[in-house]
mmCIF file of C-alpha atoms and ligand atoms in Angstrom:
data_model
loop_
_atom_site.group_PDB
_atom_site.id
_atom_site.type_symbol
_atom_site.label_atom_id
_atom_site.label_comp_id
_atom_site.label_asym_id
_atom_site.label_seq_id
_atom_site.Cartn_x
_atom_site.Cartn_y
_atom_site.Cartn_z
ATOM 1 C CA MET A 8 142.079 135.938 126.465
ATOM 2 C CA ALA A 9 144.650 136.146 123.705
ATOM 3 C CA VAL A 10 144.847 133.580 120.882
ATOM 4 C CA ALA A 11 146.732 133.919 117.620
ATOM 5 C CA SER A 12 145.456 131.895 114.666
ATOM 6 C CA LEU A 13 145.093 128.083 114.775
ATOM 7 C CA GLY A 14 142.609 128.788 112.048
ATOM 8 C CA ASP A 15 140.903 131.725 113.709
ATOM 9 C CA VAL A 16 139.360 130.202 116.789
ATOM 10 C CA THR A 17 135.591 130.165 116.923
ATOM 11 C CA ALA A 18 133.300 129.449 119.847
ATOM 12 C CA GLU A 19 129.586 129.756 120.430
ATOM 13 C CA PRO A 20 128.731 133.286 121.404
ATOM 14 C CA GLY A 21 127.957 133.601 125.100
ATOM 15 C CA VAL A 22 129.742 130.423 126.191
ATOM 16 C CA LEU A 23 132.341 132.453 128.007
ATOM 17 C CA GLY A 24 129.686 134.410 129.881
ATOM 18 C CA ARG A 25 129.585 138.186 129.870
ATOM 19 C CA GLY A 26 133.295 138.908 129.924
ATOM 20 C CA ARG A 27 135.238 140.474 127.115
ATOM 21 C CA VAL A 28 137.367 138.403 124.712
ATOM 22 C CA GLU A 29 140.395 140.382 123.626
ATOM 23 C CA GLY A 30 143.382 139.753 121.412
ATOM 24 C CA VAL A 31 146.577 141.687 121.979
ATOM 25 C CA ARG A 32 149.516 142.156 119.615
ATOM 26 C CA CYS A 33 153.070 141.940 120.763
ATOM 27 C CA ASP A 34 156.392 140.637 119.492
ATOM 28 C CA LEU A 35 157.602 137.268 120.852
ATOM 29 C CA ARG A 36 161.141 138.420 120.174
ATOM 30 C CA ASP A 37 160.678 141.362 122.521
ATOM 31 C CA LEU A 38 159.869 140.170 126.060
ATOM 32 C CA HIS A 39 159.131 143.752 127.212
ATOM 33 C CA SER A 40 156.437 144.134 124.563
ATOM 34 C CA ILE A 41 154.755 140.923 125.770
ATOM 35 C CA ALA A 42 154.721 141.989 129.402
ATOM 36 C CA ALA A 43 153.476 145.467 128.420
ATOM 37 C CA ALA A 44 150.674 144.036 126.256
ATOM 38 C CA VAL A 45 149.458 141.721 129.020
ATOM 39 C CA GLU A 46 149.712 144.472 131.596
ATOM 40 C CA GLY A 47 147.613 146.713 129.361
ATOM 41 C CA LEU A 48 144.705 144.290 129.610
ATOM 42 C CA GLY A 49 144.005 144.903 133.284
ATOM 43 C CA GLY A 50 142.304 141.877 134.870
ATOM 44 C CA ILE A 51 142.570 138.553 132.995
ATOM 45 C CA ASP A 52 140.403 135.482 133.756
ATOM 46 C CA HIS A 53 141.710 133.250 130.963
ATOM 47 C CA LEU A 54 144.944 133.499 129.024
ATOM 48 C CA VAL A 55 145.495 131.461 125.839
ATOM 49 C CA ILE A 56 148.868 131.823 124.155
ATOM 50 C CA SER A 57 149.346 129.981 120.878
ATOM 51 C CA ALA A 58 151.647 132.309 118.949
ATOM 52 C CA ALA A 59 155.031 131.083 117.721
ATOM 53 C CA PRO A 60 157.719 132.622 115.517
ATOM 54 C CA ALA A 61 157.228 131.738 111.866
ATOM 55 C CA ARG A 62 159.178 128.710 110.659
ATOM 56 C CA GLY A 63 162.195 129.594 108.574
ATOM 57 C CA GLY A 64 163.937 131.757 111.195
ATOM 58 C CA THR A 65 166.778 130.494 113.308
ATOM 59 C CA ASN A 66 166.468 127.497 115.635
ATOM 60 C CA GLU A 67 167.391 129.663 118.624
ATOM 61 C CA GLY A 68 164.851 132.290 117.526
ATOM 62 C CA PHE A 69 162.084 129.722 117.410
ATOM 63 C CA PHE A 70 162.931 128.272 120.803
ATOM 64 C CA ASP A 71 163.335 131.658 122.465
ATOM 65 C CA GLY A 72 160.130 133.135 121.004
ATOM 66 C CA LYS A 73 157.991 130.132 121.753
ATOM 67 C CA PHE A 74 159.280 129.222 125.214
ATOM 68 C CA TRP A 75 160.291 132.573 126.717
ATOM 69 C CA GLY A 76 157.375 134.324 125.038
ATOM 70 C CA THR A 77 154.916 131.874 126.622
ATOM 71 C CA LYS A 78 156.661 132.103 129.987
ATOM 72 C CA THR A 79 156.760 135.932 129.971
ATOM 73 C CA ALA A 80 153.060 136.205 129.064
ATOM 74 C CA ALA A 81 152.156 133.708 131.781
ATOM 75 C CA PHE A 82 154.035 135.482 134.547
ATOM 76 C CA ALA A 83 152.642 138.892 133.522
ATOM 77 C CA ALA A 84 149.103 137.453 133.457
ATOM 78 C CA ALA A 85 149.375 135.601 136.756
ATOM 79 C CA GLU A 86 149.634 138.865 138.655
ATOM 80 C CA ARG A 87 146.279 139.930 137.170
ATOM 81 C CA MET A 88 144.445 136.594 137.348
ATOM 82 C CA PRO A 89 141.931 135.645 140.033
ATOM 83 C CA GLU A 90 142.167 132.219 141.683
ATOM 84 C CA HIS A 91 139.529 130.746 139.312
ATOM 85 C CA GLY A 92 141.597 131.846 136.292
ATOM 86 C CA THR A 93 143.161 129.594 133.676
ATOM 87 C CA MET A 94 146.056 129.579 131.272
ATOM 88 C CA THR A 95 146.280 127.438 128.158
ATOM 89 C CA PHE A 96 149.477 127.049 126.160
ATOM 90 C CA VAL A 97 149.928 125.392 122.759
ATOM 91 C CA SER A 98 152.609 122.852 121.825
ATOM 92 C CA GLY A 99 152.653 120.274 119.026
ATOM 93 C CA GLY A 100 153.154 116.598 118.293
ATOM 94 C CA MET A 101 156.880 117.077 117.884
ATOM 95 C CA ALA A 102 157.073 117.403 121.689
ATOM 96 C CA VAL A 103 157.001 113.617 121.764
ATOM 97 C CA ARG A 104 157.768 112.646 118.135
ATOM 98 C CA PRO A 105 160.612 114.836 116.957
ATOM 99 C CA GLN A 106 161.565 115.055 113.294
ATOM 100 C CA ARG A 107 165.058 115.320 111.884
ATOM 101 C CA GLY A 108 165.965 118.938 111.214
ATOM 102 C CA SER A 109 163.366 120.358 113.680
ATOM 103 C CA TRP A 110 165.143 119.932 117.010
ATOM 104 C CA ALA A 111 164.338 123.464 118.126
ATOM 105 C CA VAL A 112 160.600 123.049 117.472
ATOM 106 C CA ALA A 113 160.616 119.672 119.299
ATOM 107 C CA ALA A 114 162.513 121.086 122.240
ATOM 108 C CA ALA A 115 160.363 124.227 122.417
ATOM 109 C CA PHE A 116 157.110 122.242 122.361
ATOM 110 C CA ALA A 117 158.369 119.855 125.059
ATOM 111 C CA ALA A 118 159.521 122.804 127.179
ATOM 112 C CA VAL A 119 156.119 124.539 126.864
ATOM 113 C CA GLU A 120 154.352 121.354 128.027
ATOM 114 C CA ALA A 121 156.750 121.060 130.982
ATOM 115 C CA LEU A 122 156.109 124.742 131.728
ATOM 116 C CA ALA A 123 152.373 124.114 131.884
ATOM 117 C CA ARG A 124 152.898 121.378 134.455
ATOM 118 C CA ALA A 125 155.324 123.506 136.493
ATOM 119 C CA LEU A 126 153.093 126.610 136.453
ATOM 120 C CA ALA A 127 150.068 124.525 137.399
ATOM 121 C CA VAL A 128 151.894 124.015 140.675
ATOM 122 C CA GLU A 129 153.440 127.519 140.831
ATOM 123 C CA PHE A 130 150.238 129.452 140.198
ATOM 124 C CA ALA A 131 147.743 127.051 141.889
ATOM 125 C CA PRO A 132 144.821 127.171 142.365
ATOM 126 C CA ARG A 133 144.810 128.866 138.957
ATOM 127 C CA ARG A 134 144.696 126.107 136.349
ATOM 128 C CA VAL A 135 147.361 125.761 133.652
ATOM 129 C CA ASN A 136 147.054 123.306 130.730
ATOM 130 C CA CYS A 137 148.462 122.813 127.265
ATOM 131 C CA ILE A 138 146.827 121.792 123.981
ATOM 132 C CA ARG A 139 149.023 119.648 121.738
ATOM 133 C CA PRO A 140 147.516 120.129 118.229
ATOM 134 C CA GLY A 141 148.003 117.794 115.283
ATOM 135 C CA ILE A 142 147.649 119.088 111.744
ATOM 136 C CA PHE A 143 145.758 122.379 111.371
ATOM 137 C CA ASP A 144 145.779 123.980 107.889
ATOM 138 C CA THR A 145 147.042 127.388 109.008
ATOM 139 C CA ASN A 146 149.898 129.765 108.181
ATOM 140 C CA THR A 147 152.205 127.459 110.146
ATOM 141 C CA TRP A 148 152.626 125.838 106.723
ATOM 142 C CA SER A 149 152.989 129.094 104.761
ATOM 143 C CA HIS A 150 156.641 128.279 104.013
ATOM 144 C CA LEU A 151 155.257 125.653 101.597
ATOM 145 C CA SER A 152 153.982 126.648 98.150
ATOM 146 C CA ALA A 153 150.212 126.367 97.602
ATOM 147 C CA ASP A 154 150.628 123.044 95.762
ATOM 148 C CA GLU A 155 153.017 121.687 98.364
ATOM 149 C CA ARG A 156 150.681 122.695 101.146
ATOM 150 C CA ALA A 157 147.631 121.098 99.539
ATOM 151 C CA ARG A 158 149.612 117.867 98.953
ATOM 152 C CA PHE A 159 150.954 117.930 102.532
ATOM 153 C CA VAL A 160 147.482 118.349 104.018
ATOM 154 C CA ALA A 161 145.998 115.665 101.801
ATOM 155 C CA GLU A 162 148.765 113.191 102.607
ATOM 156 C CA LYS A 163 148.535 113.897 106.336
ATOM 157 C CA SER A 164 144.753 113.646 106.283
ATOM 158 C CA ALA A 165 145.086 110.032 105.104
ATOM 159 C CA SER A 166 146.776 109.234 108.487
ATOM 160 C CA ILE A 167 144.281 111.163 110.586
ATOM 161 C CA SER A 168 141.506 108.986 112.019
ATOM 162 C CA LEU A 169 139.049 111.805 111.454
ATOM 163 C CA GLN A 170 140.407 112.194 107.895
ATOM 164 C CA ARG A 171 140.787 115.974 107.874
ATOM 165 C CA PRO A 172 142.999 118.685 109.411
ATOM 166 C CA GLY A 173 141.785 120.482 112.505
ATOM 167 C CA THR A 174 139.874 123.784 112.301
ATOM 168 C CA GLY A 175 139.491 126.888 114.427
ATOM 169 C CA GLU A 176 136.140 125.483 115.550
ATOM 170 C CA ASP A 177 137.840 122.286 116.736
ATOM 171 C CA PHE A 178 140.346 124.319 118.700
ATOM 172 C CA GLY A 179 137.575 126.471 120.177
ATOM 173 C CA ASP A 180 135.635 123.359 121.259
ATOM 174 C CA ALA A 181 138.679 121.938 123.017
ATOM 175 C CA LEU A 182 139.482 125.232 124.655
ATOM 176 C CA LEU A 183 135.980 125.666 126.033
ATOM 177 C CA GLY A 184 136.136 122.071 127.288
ATOM 178 C CA ILE A 185 139.306 122.877 129.200
ATOM 179 C CA LEU A 186 137.893 126.118 130.588
ATOM 180 C CA GLY A 187 134.803 124.246 131.812
ATOM 181 C CA ALA A 188 136.713 121.217 133.229
ATOM 182 C CA ARG A 189 137.249 122.690 136.665
ATOM 183 C CA TYR A 190 139.289 119.798 138.041
ATOM 184 C CA LEU A 191 141.733 119.717 135.126
ATOM 185 C CA THR A 192 145.183 121.213 135.607
ATOM 186 C CA GLY A 193 148.785 120.532 134.585
ATOM 187 C CA GLN A 194 147.660 118.405 131.650
ATOM 188 C CA VAL A 195 148.447 118.137 127.945
ATOM 189 C CA VAL A 196 145.295 117.711 125.851
ATOM 190 C CA VAL A 197 146.095 115.963 122.525
ATOM 191 C CA LEU A 198 143.927 117.541 119.851
ATOM 192 C CA ASP A 199 144.977 115.705 116.709
ATOM 193 C CA GLY A 200 142.050 113.856 115.202
ATOM 194 C CA GLY A 201 143.843 110.604 116.058
ATOM 195 C CA ILE A 202 147.011 111.067 113.963
ATOM 196 C CA SER A 203 149.242 110.120 116.935
ATOM 197 C CA LEU A 204 147.556 106.716 117.081
ATOM 198 C CA ARG A 205 149.317 105.778 113.847
ATOM 199 C CA ALA A 206 152.916 104.595 113.725
ATOM 200 C CA ASP A 207 153.559 105.977 110.197
HETATM 201 N N1 NAP B 13 149.031 124.369 112.457
HETATM 202 C C1 NAP B 13 149.521 123.196 112.790
HETATM 203 O O1 NAP B 13 149.366 122.194 112.075
HETATM 204 C C2 NAP B 13 150.330 123.059 114.057
HETATM 205 C C3 NAP B 13 150.793 121.765 114.417
HETATM 206 C C4 NAP B 13 151.536 121.624 115.558
HETATM 207 C C5 NAP B 13 151.804 122.709 116.342
HETATM 208 N N2 NAP B 13 151.389 123.957 115.981
HETATM 209 C C6 NAP B 13 151.719 125.075 116.875
HETATM 210 O O2 NAP B 13 150.522 125.719 117.258
HETATM 211 C C7 NAP B 13 150.850 127.085 117.476
HETATM 212 C C8 NAP B 13 149.872 127.933 116.691
HETATM 213 O O3 NAP B 13 150.034 127.599 115.317
HETATM 214 P P1 NAP B 13 149.047 128.136 114.198
HETATM 215 O O4 NAP B 13 148.721 126.969 113.366
HETATM 216 O O5 NAP B 13 147.950 128.946 114.803
HETATM 217 O O6 NAP B 13 150.065 129.076 113.407
HETATM 218 P P2 NAP B 13 149.811 130.414 112.597
HETATM 219 O O7 NAP B 13 148.475 130.367 111.933
HETATM 220 O O8 NAP B 13 151.023 130.580 111.761
HETATM 221 O O9 NAP B 13 149.775 131.483 113.717
HETATM 222 C C9 NAP B 13 150.936 131.887 114.373
HETATM 223 C C10 NAP B 13 150.705 133.228 115.027
HETATM 224 O O10 NAP B 13 151.887 133.592 115.655
HETATM 225 C C11 NAP B 13 152.091 135.001 115.336
HETATM 226 N N3 NAP B 13 153.499 135.359 115.355
HETATM 227 C C12 NAP B 13 154.474 134.977 114.482
HETATM 228 N N4 NAP B 13 155.620 135.526 114.801
HETATM 229 C C13 NAP B 13 155.388 136.312 115.962
HETATM 230 C C14 NAP B 13 156.188 137.139 116.723
HETATM 231 N N5 NAP B 13 157.491 137.317 116.541
HETATM 232 N N6 NAP B 13 155.583 137.771 117.750
HETATM 233 C C15 NAP B 13 154.255 137.587 117.997
HETATM 234 N N7 NAP B 13 153.453 136.799 117.281
HETATM 235 C C16 NAP B 13 154.017 136.173 116.233
HETATM 236 C C17 NAP B 13 151.513 135.176 113.942
HETATM 237 O O11 NAP B 13 151.193 136.564 113.770
HETATM 238 P P3 NAP B 13 151.104 137.193 112.313
HETATM 239 O O12 NAP B 13 149.990 136.486 111.651
HETATM 240 O O13 NAP B 13 150.909 138.622 112.565
HETATM 241 O O14 NAP B 13 152.461 136.862 111.695
HETATM 242 C C18 NAP B 13 150.234 134.296 114.028
HETATM 243 O O15 NAP B 13 149.160 135.017 114.601
HETATM 244 C C19 NAP B 13 152.301 127.271 117.057
HETATM 245 O O16 NAP B 13 153.116 127.177 118.201
HETATM 246 C C20 NAP B 13 152.538 126.124 116.157
HETATM 247 O O17 NAP B 13 153.932 125.775 116.091
HETATM 248 C C21 NAP B 13 150.646 124.124 114.847
#
């Protein structure tokens, strides 16, 4: 399993059974490094890929890293994954509610969700799903100053039904739910504390 951030994912020890949980480092801008990192893992039961290029780069760089990085890791892992294996990708609310000035992020998230559906067919009976997170207070927002970030999180929290940003524990809970839901594939799981229920 490979996860990058979303608040440092946590899960109850032992929930995943006796397997190893491993993170691997590679560069989303270098597709060979992704394939090599995944190949270095040997067998893979569950792949989670959440990494994305930091905001502030080029639009094309964000789209390429997020979409082609996810696709490359998925294809490299599929060759090493047993039929009971799973893949989980990560998109974002902009997949369905784009914001002006963020077309590449919106397009990349929508493409990753479409990829999850397509690969659920392509790699069946392996299961492929996507988590669409809402607001998580992570380094995704590191381009904001500390004050701006605190204000942003506080303002957003007012629109979240659960009144707080998501945490690594929240992400871990959802992930384990997906791994355990053995009839779930090709789906987007909205993990946003209810923020998408609001029109504002
Ligand atoms: N947090 C939110 O509120 C939110 C909302 C909607 C969608 N999302 C999406 O959810 C996903 C995960 O976000 P997050 O909150 O976990 O963000 P994060 O804390 O910033 O984590 C992003 C991860 O991507 C890695 N990364 C950056 N550039 C890379 C590159 N070129 N090659 C390989 N890895 C690279 C970072 O590694 P380093 O730490 O080494 O730089 C970091 O581990 C992203 O796609 C993000 O757009 C997040």
